[in-house]
mmCIF file of C-alpha atoms and ligand atoms in Angstrom:
data_model
loop_
_atom_site.group_PDB
_atom_site.id
_atom_site.type_symbol
_atom_site.label_atom_id
_atom_site.label_comp_id
_atom_site.label_asym_id
_atom_site.label_seq_id
_atom_site.Cartn_x
_atom_site.Cartn_y
_atom_site.Cartn_z
ATOM 1 C CA UNK A 20 28.080 -115.773 -163.315
ATOM 2 C CA UNK A 21 30.527 -118.512 -161.776
ATOM 3 C CA UNK A 22 30.077 -118.780 -158.095
ATOM 4 C CA UNK A 23 32.051 -118.044 -155.563
ATOM 5 C CA UNK A 24 34.761 -120.168 -154.078
ATOM 6 C CA UNK A 25 35.118 -120.417 -150.428
ATOM 7 C CA UNK A 26 37.392 -122.918 -148.393
ATOM 8 C CA UNK A 27 36.371 -123.805 -144.181
ATOM 9 C CA UNK A 28 38.811 -125.984 -142.122
ATOM 10 C CA UNK A 29 36.986 -126.555 -139.165
ATOM 11 C CA UNK A 30 33.532 -127.435 -141.534
ATOM 12 C CA UNK A 31 32.634 -130.383 -139.330
ATOM 13 C CA UNK A 32 32.262 -128.925 -135.893
ATOM 14 C CA UNK A 33 29.818 -125.635 -134.504
ATOM 15 C CA UNK A 34 30.494 -122.720 -137.004
ATOM 16 C CA UNK A 35 31.227 -124.377 -138.954
ATOM 17 C CA UNK A 36 28.190 -126.401 -140.200
ATOM 18 C CA UNK A 37 25.717 -123.222 -139.629
ATOM 19 C CA UNK A 38 29.116 -121.319 -142.132
ATOM 20 C CA UNK A 39 28.630 -124.582 -144.544
ATOM 21 C CA UNK A 40 24.769 -123.358 -144.738
ATOM 22 C CA UNK A 41 25.009 -120.333 -144.991
ATOM 23 C CA UNK A 42 27.528 -120.043 -147.668
ATOM 24 C CA UNK A 43 25.754 -122.425 -149.982
ATOM 25 C CA UNK A 44 22.462 -119.930 -149.108
ATOM 26 C CA UNK A 45 24.777 -117.103 -150.895
ATOM 27 C CA UNK A 46 25.280 -118.750 -153.828
ATOM 28 C CA UNK A 47 29.283 -120.341 -153.112
ATOM 29 C CA UNK A 48 30.719 -123.319 -153.609
ATOM 30 C CA UNK A 49 31.712 -124.909 -149.973
ATOM 31 C CA UNK A 50 34.934 -126.031 -149.736
ATOM 32 C CA UNK A 51 35.309 -127.464 -146.048
ATOM 33 C CA UNK A 52 38.334 -128.897 -144.305
ATOM 34 C CA UNK A 53 38.184 -133.024 -143.118
ATOM 35 C CA UNK A 54 40.955 -134.550 -141.020
ATOM 36 C CA UNK A 55 41.507 -137.577 -139.485
ATOM 37 C CA UNK A 56 41.441 -141.052 -141.739
ATOM 38 C CA UNK A 57 38.129 -142.234 -140.872
ATOM 39 C CA UNK A 58 36.111 -139.017 -139.549
ATOM 40 C CA UNK A 59 33.126 -139.914 -137.387
ATOM 41 C CA UNK A 60 31.850 -137.162 -138.261
ATOM 42 C CA UNK A 61 31.606 -137.532 -142.085
ATOM 43 C CA UNK A 62 28.705 -139.384 -142.470
ATOM 44 C CA UNK A 63 27.043 -136.758 -140.611
ATOM 45 C CA UNK A 64 28.077 -133.950 -142.372
ATOM 46 C CA UNK A 65 27.936 -135.002 -145.350
ATOM 47 C CA UNK A 66 23.795 -136.117 -144.627
ATOM 48 C CA UNK A 67 23.507 -132.733 -143.631
ATOM 49 C CA UNK A 68 25.510 -130.769 -146.136
ATOM 50 C CA UNK A 69 25.508 -133.354 -149.539
ATOM 51 C CA UNK A 70 26.691 -130.905 -151.524
ATOM 52 C CA UNK A 71 29.874 -129.510 -149.034
ATOM 53 C CA UNK A 72 32.597 -131.220 -150.480
ATOM 54 C CA UNK A 73 35.039 -132.087 -148.532
ATOM 55 C CA UNK A 74 38.566 -131.997 -148.848
ATOM 56 C CA UNK A 75 40.938 -134.813 -145.817
ATOM 57 C CA UNK A 76 44.094 -132.083 -144.594
ATOM 58 C CA UNK A 77 45.057 -131.666 -140.908
ATOM 59 C CA UNK A 78 46.598 -127.317 -139.764
ATOM 60 C CA UNK A 79 49.550 -129.076 -138.659
ATOM 61 C CA UNK A 80 50.341 -131.159 -142.092
ATOM 62 C CA UNK A 81 51.666 -127.258 -143.915
ATOM 63 C CA UNK A 82 51.688 -129.763 -147.508
ATOM 64 C CA UNK A 83 47.862 -130.251 -147.550
ATOM 65 C CA UNK A 84 47.129 -127.171 -146.478
ATOM 66 C CA UNK A 85 48.173 -125.893 -149.818
ATOM 67 C CA UNK A 86 46.161 -128.631 -151.028
ATOM 68 C CA UNK A 87 43.804 -128.092 -150.178
ATOM 69 C CA UNK A 88 43.956 -124.156 -151.329
ATOM 70 C CA UNK A 89 44.742 -125.467 -154.427
ATOM 71 C CA UNK A 90 41.943 -127.536 -154.631
ATOM 72 C CA UNK A 91 39.502 -125.402 -153.663
ATOM 73 C CA UNK A 92 40.866 -121.692 -155.259
ATOM 74 C CA UNK A 93 38.935 -120.013 -152.680
ATOM 75 C CA UNK A 94 37.885 -116.701 -152.871
ATOM 76 C CA UNK A 95 37.506 -116.535 -148.669
ATOM 77 C CA UNK A 96 39.221 -118.982 -146.096
ATOM 78 C CA UNK A 97 37.722 -119.332 -143.413
ATOM 79 C CA UNK A 98 40.137 -120.374 -140.397
ATOM 80 C CA UNK A 99 37.504 -122.270 -137.924
ATOM 81 C CA UNK A 100 39.507 -125.621 -137.472
ATOM 82 C CA UNK A 101 41.467 -125.141 -134.202
ATOM 83 C CA UNK A 102 41.904 -127.215 -130.487
ATOM 84 C CA UNK A 103 38.941 -124.895 -129.175
ATOM 85 C CA UNK A 104 37.930 -126.881 -125.040
ATOM 86 C CA UNK A 105 40.088 -124.627 -123.280
ATOM 87 C CA UNK A 106 40.145 -127.277 -120.137
ATOM 88 C CA UNK A 107 41.659 -130.191 -122.542
ATOM 89 C CA UNK A 108 43.978 -127.361 -123.979
ATOM 90 C CA UNK A 109 45.330 -127.418 -120.090
ATOM 91 C CA UNK A 110 45.436 -131.169 -120.594
ATOM 92 C CA UNK A 111 47.166 -130.856 -124.466
ATOM 93 C CA UNK A 112 48.566 -127.779 -124.662
ATOM 94 C CA UNK A 113 51.087 -128.988 -127.035
ATOM 95 C CA UNK A 114 49.089 -130.293 -129.161
ATOM 96 C CA UNK A 115 46.244 -127.229 -128.716
ATOM 97 C CA UNK A 116 49.901 -124.464 -129.446
ATOM 98 C CA UNK A 117 50.696 -126.477 -132.741
ATOM 99 C CA UNK A 118 46.809 -127.086 -134.689
ATOM 100 C CA UNK A 119 45.366 -123.521 -132.485
ATOM 101 C CA UNK A 120 48.892 -121.612 -133.020
ATOM 102 C CA UNK A 121 50.759 -122.906 -135.349
ATOM 103 C CA UNK A 122 48.113 -124.402 -137.811
ATOM 104 C CA UNK A 123 46.838 -120.548 -138.056
ATOM 105 C CA UNK A 124 50.754 -120.055 -139.800
ATOM 106 C CA UNK A 125 50.257 -123.117 -142.096
ATOM 107 C CA UNK A 126 47.100 -121.455 -143.271
ATOM 108 C CA UNK A 127 48.578 -118.595 -144.081
ATOM 109 C CA UNK A 128 51.645 -119.874 -145.237
ATOM 110 C CA UNK A 129 49.223 -121.802 -148.072
ATOM 111 C CA UNK A 130 47.313 -119.214 -149.437
ATOM 112 C CA UNK A 131 50.579 -117.236 -149.664
ATOM 113 C CA UNK A 132 53.039 -119.534 -151.511
ATOM 114 C CA UNK A 133 50.656 -120.709 -153.789
ATOM 115 C CA UNK A 134 49.905 -117.421 -155.049
ATOM 116 C CA UNK A 135 46.907 -116.057 -154.005
ATOM 117 C CA UNK A 136 48.044 -112.827 -151.056
ATOM 118 C CA UNK A 137 46.178 -111.191 -153.002
ATOM 119 C CA UNK A 138 43.130 -113.398 -154.164
ATOM 120 C CA UNK A 139 41.669 -115.253 -151.738
ATOM 121 C CA UNK A 140 39.957 -113.270 -148.189
ATOM 122 C CA UNK A 141 41.252 -114.867 -144.720
ATOM 123 C CA UNK A 142 39.277 -114.414 -141.757
ATOM 124 C CA UNK A 143 40.531 -116.047 -138.544
ATOM 125 C CA UNK A 144 38.464 -117.207 -135.548
ATOM 126 C CA UNK A 145 40.629 -115.372 -132.942
ATOM 127 C CA UNK A 146 38.110 -115.705 -129.236
ATOM 128 C CA UNK A 147 37.675 -113.562 -125.818
ATOM 129 C CA UNK A 148 39.616 -115.786 -124.486
ATOM 130 C CA UNK A 149 42.569 -113.536 -125.470
ATOM 131 C CA UNK A 150 41.062 -111.299 -122.486
ATOM 132 C CA UNK A 151 41.430 -113.570 -119.849
ATOM 133 C CA UNK A 152 40.509 -110.627 -117.444
ATOM 134 C CA UNK A 153 42.451 -110.315 -114.068
ATOM 135 C CA UNK A 154 41.675 -107.488 -111.802
ATOM 136 C CA UNK A 155 43.502 -104.836 -113.689
ATOM 137 C CA UNK A 156 41.950 -105.171 -116.876
ATOM 138 C CA UNK A 157 38.360 -106.042 -115.518
ATOM 139 C CA UNK A 158 35.719 -105.766 -118.707
ATOM 140 C CA UNK A 159 34.379 -102.398 -117.169
ATOM 141 C CA UNK A 160 31.336 -101.150 -120.519
ATOM 142 C CA UNK A 161 32.758 -104.624 -122.073
ATOM 143 C CA UNK A 162 35.722 -105.720 -123.846
ATOM 144 C CA UNK A 163 36.480 -104.156 -127.250
ATOM 145 C CA UNK A 164 39.297 -104.762 -129.971
ATOM 146 C CA UNK A 165 41.596 -101.832 -128.254
ATOM 147 C CA UNK A 166 41.316 -104.010 -124.692
ATOM 148 C CA UNK A 167 44.319 -105.454 -123.300
ATOM 149 C CA UNK A 168 44.729 -109.364 -124.321
ATOM 150 C CA UNK A 169 46.112 -111.279 -121.304
ATOM 151 C CA UNK A 170 45.116 -115.221 -121.818
ATOM 152 C CA UNK A 171 44.648 -117.600 -119.167
ATOM 153 C CA UNK A 172 44.388 -120.522 -120.577
ATOM 154 C CA UNK A 173 46.811 -122.663 -123.589
ATOM 155 C CA UNK A 174 43.741 -122.151 -125.755
ATOM 156 C CA UNK A 175 44.132 -118.537 -125.319
ATOM 157 C CA UNK A 176 47.506 -117.659 -125.440
ATOM 158 C CA UNK A 177 47.822 -120.191 -128.797
ATOM 159 C CA UNK A 178 44.902 -117.855 -130.624
ATOM 160 C CA UNK A 179 46.536 -114.963 -129.070
ATOM 161 C CA UNK A 180 49.777 -116.090 -131.728
ATOM 162 C CA UNK A 181 46.824 -117.159 -134.997
ATOM 163 C CA UNK A 182 45.175 -113.305 -133.973
ATOM 164 C CA UNK A 183 48.699 -112.153 -134.327
ATOM 165 C CA UNK A 184 50.638 -113.753 -136.953
ATOM 166 C CA UNK A 185 46.774 -113.361 -138.995
ATOM 167 C CA UNK A 186 47.154 -109.435 -138.669
ATOM 168 C CA UNK A 187 51.398 -109.804 -138.853
ATOM 169 C CA UNK A 188 50.151 -111.378 -142.718
ATOM 170 C CA UNK A 189 47.794 -108.461 -143.312
ATOM 171 C CA UNK A 190 50.710 -105.822 -142.602
ATOM 172 C CA UNK A 191 53.616 -107.231 -144.955
ATOM 173 C CA UNK A 192 52.229 -109.106 -147.234
ATOM 174 C CA UNK A 193 48.650 -106.824 -147.860
ATOM 175 C CA UNK A 194 46.753 -109.125 -147.172
ATOM 176 C CA UNK A 195 43.756 -110.036 -146.851
ATOM 177 C CA UNK A 196 43.183 -111.465 -143.125
ATOM 178 C CA UNK A 197 40.432 -109.947 -141.063
ATOM 179 C CA UNK A 198 40.360 -111.438 -137.025
ATOM 180 C CA UNK A 199 36.961 -112.148 -135.547
ATOM 181 C CA UNK A 200 37.486 -111.408 -131.653
ATOM 182 C CA UNK A 201 33.606 -113.732 -130.817
ATOM 183 C CA UNK A 202 32.783 -114.412 -127.511
ATOM 184 C CA UNK A 203 31.305 -117.426 -126.154
ATOM 185 C CA UNK A 204 28.642 -118.441 -129.166
ATOM 186 C CA UNK A 205 26.437 -121.604 -128.685
ATOM 187 C CA UNK A 206 23.367 -123.164 -130.168
ATOM 188 C CA UNK A 207 22.006 -127.203 -131.780
ATOM 189 C CA UNK A 208 25.564 -127.922 -133.167
ATOM 190 C CA UNK A 209 27.278 -126.763 -130.105
ATOM 191 C CA UNK A 210 29.363 -129.518 -128.938
ATOM 192 C CA UNK A 211 28.508 -131.931 -125.563
ATOM 193 C CA UNK A 212 32.014 -130.826 -123.600
ATOM 194 C CA UNK A 213 31.161 -127.186 -123.111
ATOM 195 C CA UNK A 214 28.946 -126.384 -120.292
ATOM 196 C CA UNK A 215 26.059 -124.447 -121.705
ATOM 197 C CA UNK A 216 24.865 -127.890 -124.613
ATOM 198 C CA UNK A 217 26.373 -130.258 -121.546
ATOM 199 C CA UNK A 218 23.627 -128.566 -119.211
ATOM 200 C CA UNK A 219 20.676 -128.750 -121.983
ATOM 201 C CA UNK A 220 21.567 -131.823 -122.569
ATOM 202 C CA UNK A 221 21.405 -133.410 -119.184
ATOM 203 C CA UNK A 222 18.062 -130.721 -118.688
ATOM 204 C CA UNK A 223 15.920 -132.419 -121.226
ATOM 205 C CA UNK A 224 17.309 -136.930 -119.999
ATOM 206 C CA UNK A 225 16.347 -135.533 -116.443
ATOM 207 C CA UNK A 226 12.676 -133.764 -117.674
ATOM 208 C CA UNK A 227 12.441 -137.290 -119.609
ATOM 209 C CA UNK A 228 13.891 -139.518 -116.473
ATOM 210 C CA UNK A 229 16.527 -140.585 -117.848
ATOM 211 C CA UNK A 230 19.285 -139.199 -115.468
ATOM 212 C CA UNK A 231 19.529 -137.969 -112.135
ATOM 213 C CA UNK A 232 22.230 -134.856 -112.127
ATOM 214 C CA UNK A 233 24.825 -132.773 -114.124
ATOM 215 C CA UNK A 234 28.156 -132.861 -113.329
ATOM 216 C CA UNK A 235 29.492 -129.891 -113.424
ATOM 217 C CA UNK A 236 32.840 -127.529 -112.379
ATOM 218 C CA UNK A 237 32.648 -123.688 -111.271
ATOM 219 C CA UNK A 238 28.914 -121.851 -111.590
ATOM 220 C CA UNK A 239 30.133 -118.770 -110.635
ATOM 221 C CA UNK A 240 32.156 -117.691 -113.846
ATOM 222 C CA UNK A 241 30.096 -115.131 -116.340
ATOM 223 C CA UNK A 242 29.753 -115.708 -119.852
ATOM 224 C CA UNK A 243 28.561 -113.237 -122.888
ATOM 225 C CA UNK A 244 26.784 -116.241 -124.733
ATOM 226 C CA UNK A 245 24.845 -115.220 -127.801
ATOM 227 C CA UNK A 246 23.838 -117.320 -130.684
ATOM 228 C CA UNK A 247 25.783 -119.727 -133.296
ATOM 229 C CA UNK A 248 24.002 -118.731 -135.819
ATOM 230 C CA UNK A 249 23.699 -114.333 -135.920
ATOM 231 C CA UNK A 250 27.668 -114.966 -135.298
ATOM 232 C CA UNK A 251 28.409 -116.853 -138.817
ATOM 233 C CA UNK A 252 26.656 -114.197 -140.721
ATOM 234 C CA UNK A 253 29.452 -111.786 -138.550
ATOM 235 C CA UNK A 254 32.351 -113.870 -140.028
ATOM 236 C CA UNK A 255 30.165 -113.741 -143.525
ATOM 237 C CA UNK A 256 29.936 -110.156 -143.248
ATOM 238 C CA UNK A 257 33.476 -109.301 -142.176
ATOM 239 C CA UNK A 258 35.321 -111.001 -145.833
ATOM 240 C CA UNK A 259 32.440 -108.715 -147.513
ATOM 241 C CA UNK A 260 33.046 -105.451 -145.355
ATOM 242 C CA UNK A 261 35.640 -102.935 -148.182
ATOM 243 C CA UNK A 262 38.831 -104.016 -145.921
ATOM 244 C CA UNK A 263 40.370 -106.557 -143.539
ATOM 245 C CA UNK A 264 40.238 -105.094 -139.749
ATOM 246 C CA UNK A 265 39.212 -106.882 -136.381
ATOM 247 C CA UNK A 266 36.138 -106.958 -134.829
ATOM 248 C CA UNK A 267 33.874 -107.649 -132.023
ATOM 249 C CA UNK A 268 31.104 -110.097 -132.150
ATOM 250 C CA UNK A 269 28.974 -110.045 -128.531
ATOM 251 C CA UNK A 270 25.840 -109.265 -127.314
ATOM 252 C CA UNK A 271 27.106 -106.895 -124.875
ATOM 253 C CA UNK A 272 25.003 -108.668 -121.703
ATOM 254 C CA UNK A 273 26.648 -111.543 -119.340
ATOM 255 C CA UNK A 274 24.896 -114.812 -117.651
ATOM 256 C CA UNK A 275 26.388 -116.409 -114.461
ATOM 257 C CA UNK A 276 26.538 -120.437 -115.285
ATOM 258 C CA UNK A 277 23.669 -120.483 -112.186
ATOM 259 C CA UNK A 278 21.932 -117.852 -115.083
ATOM 260 C CA UNK A 279 22.398 -121.026 -117.181
ATOM 261 C CA UNK A 280 20.877 -123.781 -114.836
ATOM 262 C CA UNK A 281 18.267 -121.904 -113.277
ATOM 263 C CA UNK A 282 16.286 -120.987 -117.466
ATOM 264 C CA UNK A 283 17.046 -124.430 -118.379
ATOM 265 C CA UNK A 284 15.614 -126.236 -115.430
ATOM 266 C CA UNK A 285 12.575 -123.533 -116.309
ATOM 267 C CA UNK A 286 12.409 -125.197 -119.432
ATOM 268 C CA UNK A 287 10.707 -127.876 -118.829
ATOM 269 C CA UNK A 288 8.466 -126.722 -115.411
ATOM 270 C CA UNK A 289 11.874 -127.561 -112.796
ATOM 271 C CA UNK A 290 12.124 -124.125 -110.533
ATOM 272 C CA UNK A 291 14.572 -125.794 -108.239
ATOM 273 C CA UNK A 292 17.935 -126.891 -109.897
ATOM 274 C CA UNK A 293 19.911 -127.061 -107.001
ATOM 275 C CA UNK A 294 19.208 -130.236 -105.974
ATOM 276 C CA UNK A 295 19.794 -131.900 -109.882
ATOM 277 C CA UNK A 296 23.533 -130.383 -110.227
ATOM 278 C CA UNK A 297 26.904 -131.865 -108.419
ATOM 279 C CA UNK A 298 30.161 -130.391 -108.149
ATOM 280 C CA UNK A 299 33.478 -131.852 -109.400
ATOM 281 C CA UNK A 300 36.941 -130.134 -109.285
ATOM 282 C CA UNK A 301 37.495 -132.697 -112.327
ATOM 283 C CA UNK A 302 35.989 -130.057 -114.272
ATOM 284 C CA UNK A 303 37.612 -127.138 -112.590
ATOM 285 C CA UNK A 304 40.263 -125.616 -114.835
ATOM 286 C CA UNK A 305 43.367 -124.620 -113.368
ATOM 287 C CA UNK A 306 42.807 -120.723 -114.105
ATOM 288 C CA UNK A 307 39.863 -119.212 -114.883
ATOM 289 C CA UNK A 308 38.524 -117.417 -116.497
ATOM 290 C CA UNK A 309 36.273 -114.642 -114.011
ATOM 291 C CA UNK A 310 34.216 -113.004 -116.742
ATOM 292 C CA UNK A 311 33.050 -112.685 -120.604
ATOM 293 C CA UNK A 312 31.530 -109.338 -122.051
ATOM 294 C CA UNK A 313 31.648 -107.887 -125.389
ATOM 295 C CA UNK A 314 30.996 -104.792 -127.046
ATOM 296 C CA UNK A 315 30.459 -104.748 -130.627
ATOM 297 C CA UNK A 316 29.710 -101.634 -131.382
ATOM 298 C CA UNK A 317 32.058 -101.152 -134.188
ATOM 299 C CA UNK A 318 30.473 -104.781 -135.871
ATOM 300 C CA UNK A 319 27.221 -102.950 -136.014
ATOM 301 C CA UNK A 320 28.312 -99.598 -137.264
ATOM 302 C CA UNK A 321 30.620 -100.638 -139.465
ATOM 303 C CA UNK A 322 29.900 -104.380 -140.531
ATOM 304 C CA UNK A 323 25.379 -103.416 -139.802
ATOM 305 C CA UNK A 324 25.498 -106.285 -137.326
ATOM 306 C CA UNK A 325 22.822 -107.346 -135.284
ATOM 307 C CA UNK A 326 21.907 -110.176 -133.107
ATOM 308 C CA UNK A 327 18.552 -111.968 -133.292
ATOM 309 C CA UNK A 328 18.608 -114.454 -130.827
ATOM 310 C CA UNK A 329 18.573 -113.191 -127.136
ATOM 311 C CA UNK A 330 20.139 -115.312 -124.007
ATOM 312 C CA UNK A 331 16.759 -116.557 -122.843
ATOM 313 C CA UNK A 332 15.756 -117.516 -126.546
ATOM 314 C CA UNK A 333 19.065 -119.459 -126.712
ATOM 315 C CA UNK A 334 18.591 -121.911 -123.951
ATOM 316 C CA UNK A 335 15.274 -122.256 -124.485
ATOM 317 C CA UNK A 336 16.252 -123.652 -128.053
ATOM 318 C CA UNK A 337 19.012 -125.446 -127.006
ATOM 319 C CA UNK A 338 17.059 -127.055 -124.322
ATOM 320 C CA UNK A 339 13.764 -127.738 -126.969
ATOM 321 C CA UNK A 340 16.114 -129.187 -129.803
ATOM 322 C CA UNK A 341 17.816 -131.524 -127.091
ATOM 323 C CA UNK A 342 14.047 -133.082 -126.185
ATOM 324 C CA UNK A 343 13.057 -132.982 -129.870
ATOM 325 C CA UNK A 344 16.343 -134.989 -130.320
ATOM 326 C CA UNK A 345 15.226 -137.389 -127.336
ATOM 327 C CA UNK A 346 11.731 -137.778 -128.784
ATOM 328 C CA UNK A 347 13.152 -138.653 -132.440
ATOM 329 C CA UNK A 348 15.658 -141.767 -130.256
ATOM 330 C CA UNK A 349 11.999 -142.865 -128.455
ATOM 331 C CA UNK A 350 9.752 -142.844 -131.648
ATOM 332 C CA UNK A 351 12.464 -145.040 -134.037
ATOM 333 C CA UNK A 352 13.071 -147.152 -131.370
HETATM 334 P P1 LIG B 5 34.471 -127.155 -132.331
HETATM 335 O O1 LIG B 5 33.304 -127.684 -132.243
HETATM 336 O O2 LIG B 5 35.388 -127.306 -131.723
HETATM 337 O O3 LIG B 5 34.969 -127.377 -134.098
HETATM 338 C C1 LIG B 5 36.194 -127.380 -134.224
HETATM 339 C C2 LIG B 5 36.374 -127.373 -135.666
HETATM 340 O O4 LIG B 5 37.924 -128.009 -135.634
HETATM 341 C C3 LIG B 5 36.338 -129.245 -135.707
HETATM 342 O O5 LIG B 5 35.792 -129.593 -136.905
HETATM 343 C C4 LIG B 5 37.469 -130.053 -135.676
HETATM 344 O O6 LIG B 5 37.387 -131.650 -136.695
HETATM 345 C C5 LIG B 5 38.359 -129.216 -136.318
HETATM 346 N N1 LIG B 5 40.113 -129.604 -136.421
HETATM 347 C C6 LIG B 5 40.332 -129.593 -134.675
HETATM 348 N N2 LIG B 5 41.673 -130.279 -134.651
HETATM 349 C C7 LIG B 5 41.782 -130.068 -136.001
HETATM 350 C C8 LIG B 5 42.872 -130.657 -136.932
HETATM 351 N N3 LIG B 5 44.571 -131.198 -135.934
HETATM 352 N N4 LIG B 5 42.872 -130.316 -138.320
HETATM 353 C C9 LIG B 5 42.035 -129.753 -139.166
HETATM 354 N N5 LIG B 5 40.843 -129.757 -137.957
HETATM 355 C C10 LIG B 5 41.123 -129.746 -137.060
HETATM 356 O O7 LIG B 5 34.616 -125.130 -132.305
HETATM 357 P P2 LIG B 5 33.418 -124.191 -132.759
HETATM 358 O O8 LIG B 5 32.756 -123.519 -131.926
HETATM 359 O O9 LIG B 5 32.684 -123.954 -134.289
HETATM 360 O O10 LIG B 5 34.779 -122.775 -133.029
HETATM 361 C C11 LIG B 5 35.332 -121.989 -134.404
HETATM 362 C C12 LIG B 5 35.769 -121.589 -134.425
HETATM 363 O O11 LIG B 5 36.082 -120.401 -133.911
HETATM 364 C C13 LIG B 5 37.230 -122.464 -133.239
HETATM 365 O O12 LIG B 5 38.699 -121.811 -133.712
HETATM 366 C C14 LIG B 5 36.914 -121.764 -132.150
HETATM 367 O O13 LIG B 5 38.524 -121.665 -131.240
HETATM 368 C C15 LIG B 5 36.862 -121.030 -132.150
HETATM 369 N N6 LIG B 5 36.223 -119.590 -131.097
HETATM 370 C C16 LIG B 5 34.375 -120.405 -130.610
HETATM 371 C C17 LIG B 5 34.008 -119.985 -129.917
HETATM 372 C C18 LIG B 5 32.511 -120.547 -129.741
HETATM 373 O O14 LIG B 5 32.500 -120.047 -127.946
HETATM 374 N N7 LIG B 5 31.491 -121.204 -130.707
HETATM 375 C C19 LIG B 5 34.315 -117.874 -129.659
HETATM 376 C C20 LIG B 5 35.798 -117.726 -130.455
HETATM 377 C C21 LIG B 5 36.129 -118.769 -130.951
HETATM 378 P P3 LIG B 5 36.308 -132.663 -136.116
HETATM 379 O O15 LIG B 5 35.095 -131.969 -135.814
HETATM 380 O O16 LIG B 5 37.383 -133.968 -136.520
HETATM 381 O O17 LIG B 5 36.792 -132.349 -134.114
HETATM 382 O O1 LIG B 6 31.341 -124.268 -122.023
HETATM 383 P P1 LIG B 6 32.860 -123.722 -121.477
HETATM 384 O O2 LIG B 6 33.822 -124.735 -121.962
HETATM 385 O O3 LIG B 6 33.714 -122.600 -123.003
HETATM 386 P P2 LIG B 6 34.164 -121.441 -122.302
HETATM 387 O O4 LIG B 6 35.499 -121.976 -121.493
HETATM 388 O O5 LIG B 6 34.027 -119.867 -122.270
HETATM 389 O O6 LIG B 6 35.140 -121.319 -123.933
HETATM 390 C C1 LIG B 6 34.339 -121.169 -125.063
HETATM 391 O O7 LIG B 6 34.552 -119.970 -125.576
HETATM 392 C C2 LIG B 6 35.530 -119.410 -125.641
HETATM 393 C C3 LIG B 6 35.492 -117.641 -126.014
HETATM 394 O O8 LIG B 6 34.828 -117.766 -124.756
HETATM 395 C C4 LIG B 6 35.786 -120.197 -127.525
HETATM 396 F F1 LIG B 6 37.316 -119.198 -127.658
HETATM 397 C C5 LIG B 6 36.038 -121.339 -126.771
HETATM 398 O O9 LIG B 6 36.451 -122.185 -128.195
HETATM 399 C C6 LIG B 6 35.057 -122.499 -126.276
HETATM 400 O O10 LIG B 6 34.024 -122.048 -127.385
HETATM 401 O O11 LIG B 6 33.059 -122.774 -120.211
HETATM 402 C C7 LIG B 6 32.733 -122.241 -120.027
HETATM 403 C C8 LIG B 6 32.462 -121.719 -118.695
HETATM 404 C C9 LIG B 6 33.568 -121.978 -118.278
HETATM 405 O O12 LIG B 6 33.680 -121.018 -117.137
HETATM 406 C C10 LIG B 6 33.778 -123.631 -117.533
HETATM 407 O O13 LIG B 6 35.020 -123.510 -116.210
HETATM 408 O O14 LIG B 6 31.468 -122.663 -117.768
HETATM 409 C C11 LIG B 6 32.430 -123.625 -117.135
HETATM 410 N N1 LIG B 6 31.979 -124.655 -116.709
HETATM 411 C C12 LIG B 6 32.075 -125.140 -115.255
HETATM 412 N N2 LIG B 6 31.872 -126.634 -115.160
HETATM 413 C C13 LIG B 6 32.613 -126.216 -117.354
HETATM 414 C C14 LIG B 6 31.997 -127.195 -117.080
HETATM 415 N N3 LIG B 6 32.336 -126.202 -119.057
HETATM 416 C C15 LIG B 6 32.978 -127.013 -119.418
HETATM 417 N N4 LIG B 6 33.084 -126.957 -120.587
HETATM 418 N N5 LIG B 6 32.611 -128.297 -118.943
HETATM 419 C C16 LIG B 6 31.794 -128.732 -117.362
HETATM 420 O O15 LIG B 6 31.375 -129.267 -117.056
#
């Protein structure tokens, strides 16, 4: 039997790492798009995923994407690549629009102009940041696929373009394009620029006496935090479904950054985290999303998607991973 083929953009990111493993376990031949002429993540990625074939290309370069699609001839294309940091998008709005927004169009066109509209199923990484949330748009029982969008950052606005152009290609050309509206998901591959990983790395270092405190922005915002390993399985399920559609993946729980801090510090035996946390406006955003809470009922019912890792387990898993990483560094010295 011939193996299914998948192309993953953003393969060197958090979700790309999880998804590459899942697709290989499912027997796929996996191709990954890697950007830059000397990407520092390449060596680590190749060591972790020696069977993934890396193809060079940037989401802003239509010809490179056409080449990547031609070379990989994918049954499934997962578009995970993006400028994905909300704070960074305020400082680099035009880049964000080109990569996170127009990059989606470039991917869809690469599939269409190479004559693969009927063959290649596309997953678009949409986001709960599209909901934003203001007084008139509170989550209530949780945002779902029919909730109102009101993005609050250049990132959210660019993602909303990607979401609608994906829906447009589905409607205009009959392409199998599914959008996963994913709420925050974290884990051992999460970048250190995101608040959860910044906290767990700091907690590990504080516990080992290597750092005095961590400097953060606002602590009151609430997020619906799940485990990335659970969420990439949901992405894959969307492309195995009998028709293209949009699906929310979320836990249905929301927690503040203060709650995350409290659990993370408790994992290393510290009950009062307040002496170890300072705040700086440099980490605050021009517009904040106060609260995100998702309702994953549709994905649970139609895809049979279940999340396995609870919020408490997620925090513990990340802290323990960062403690182990430090222990590994110490023993290598
Ligand atoms: P991530 O860790 O930041 O990974 C982003 C990936 O995009 C990296 O591989 C990065 O390459 C690549 N990339 C950036 N600019 C590019 C460009 N110009 N051309 C090609 N590739 C480029 O993000 P993630 O957490 O895995 O998220 C995956 C996707 O889901 C993203 O689209 C994100 O916006 C979306 N999403 C994430 C969450 C979440 O909570 N994680 C929730 C909803 C939606 P380098 O490694 O070379 O930097
Ligand atoms: O960890 P964050 O940077 O994630 P954010 O902004 O929620 O975005 C993540 O989730 C989205 C899905 O909802 C994805 F689409 C997106 O790609 C990304 O993966 O910030 C979480 C919260 C924010 O309220 C932020 O203001 O933490 C707050 N925060 C407080 N101090 C901080 C910090 N965020 C960061 N990154 N660094 C801080 O020092």
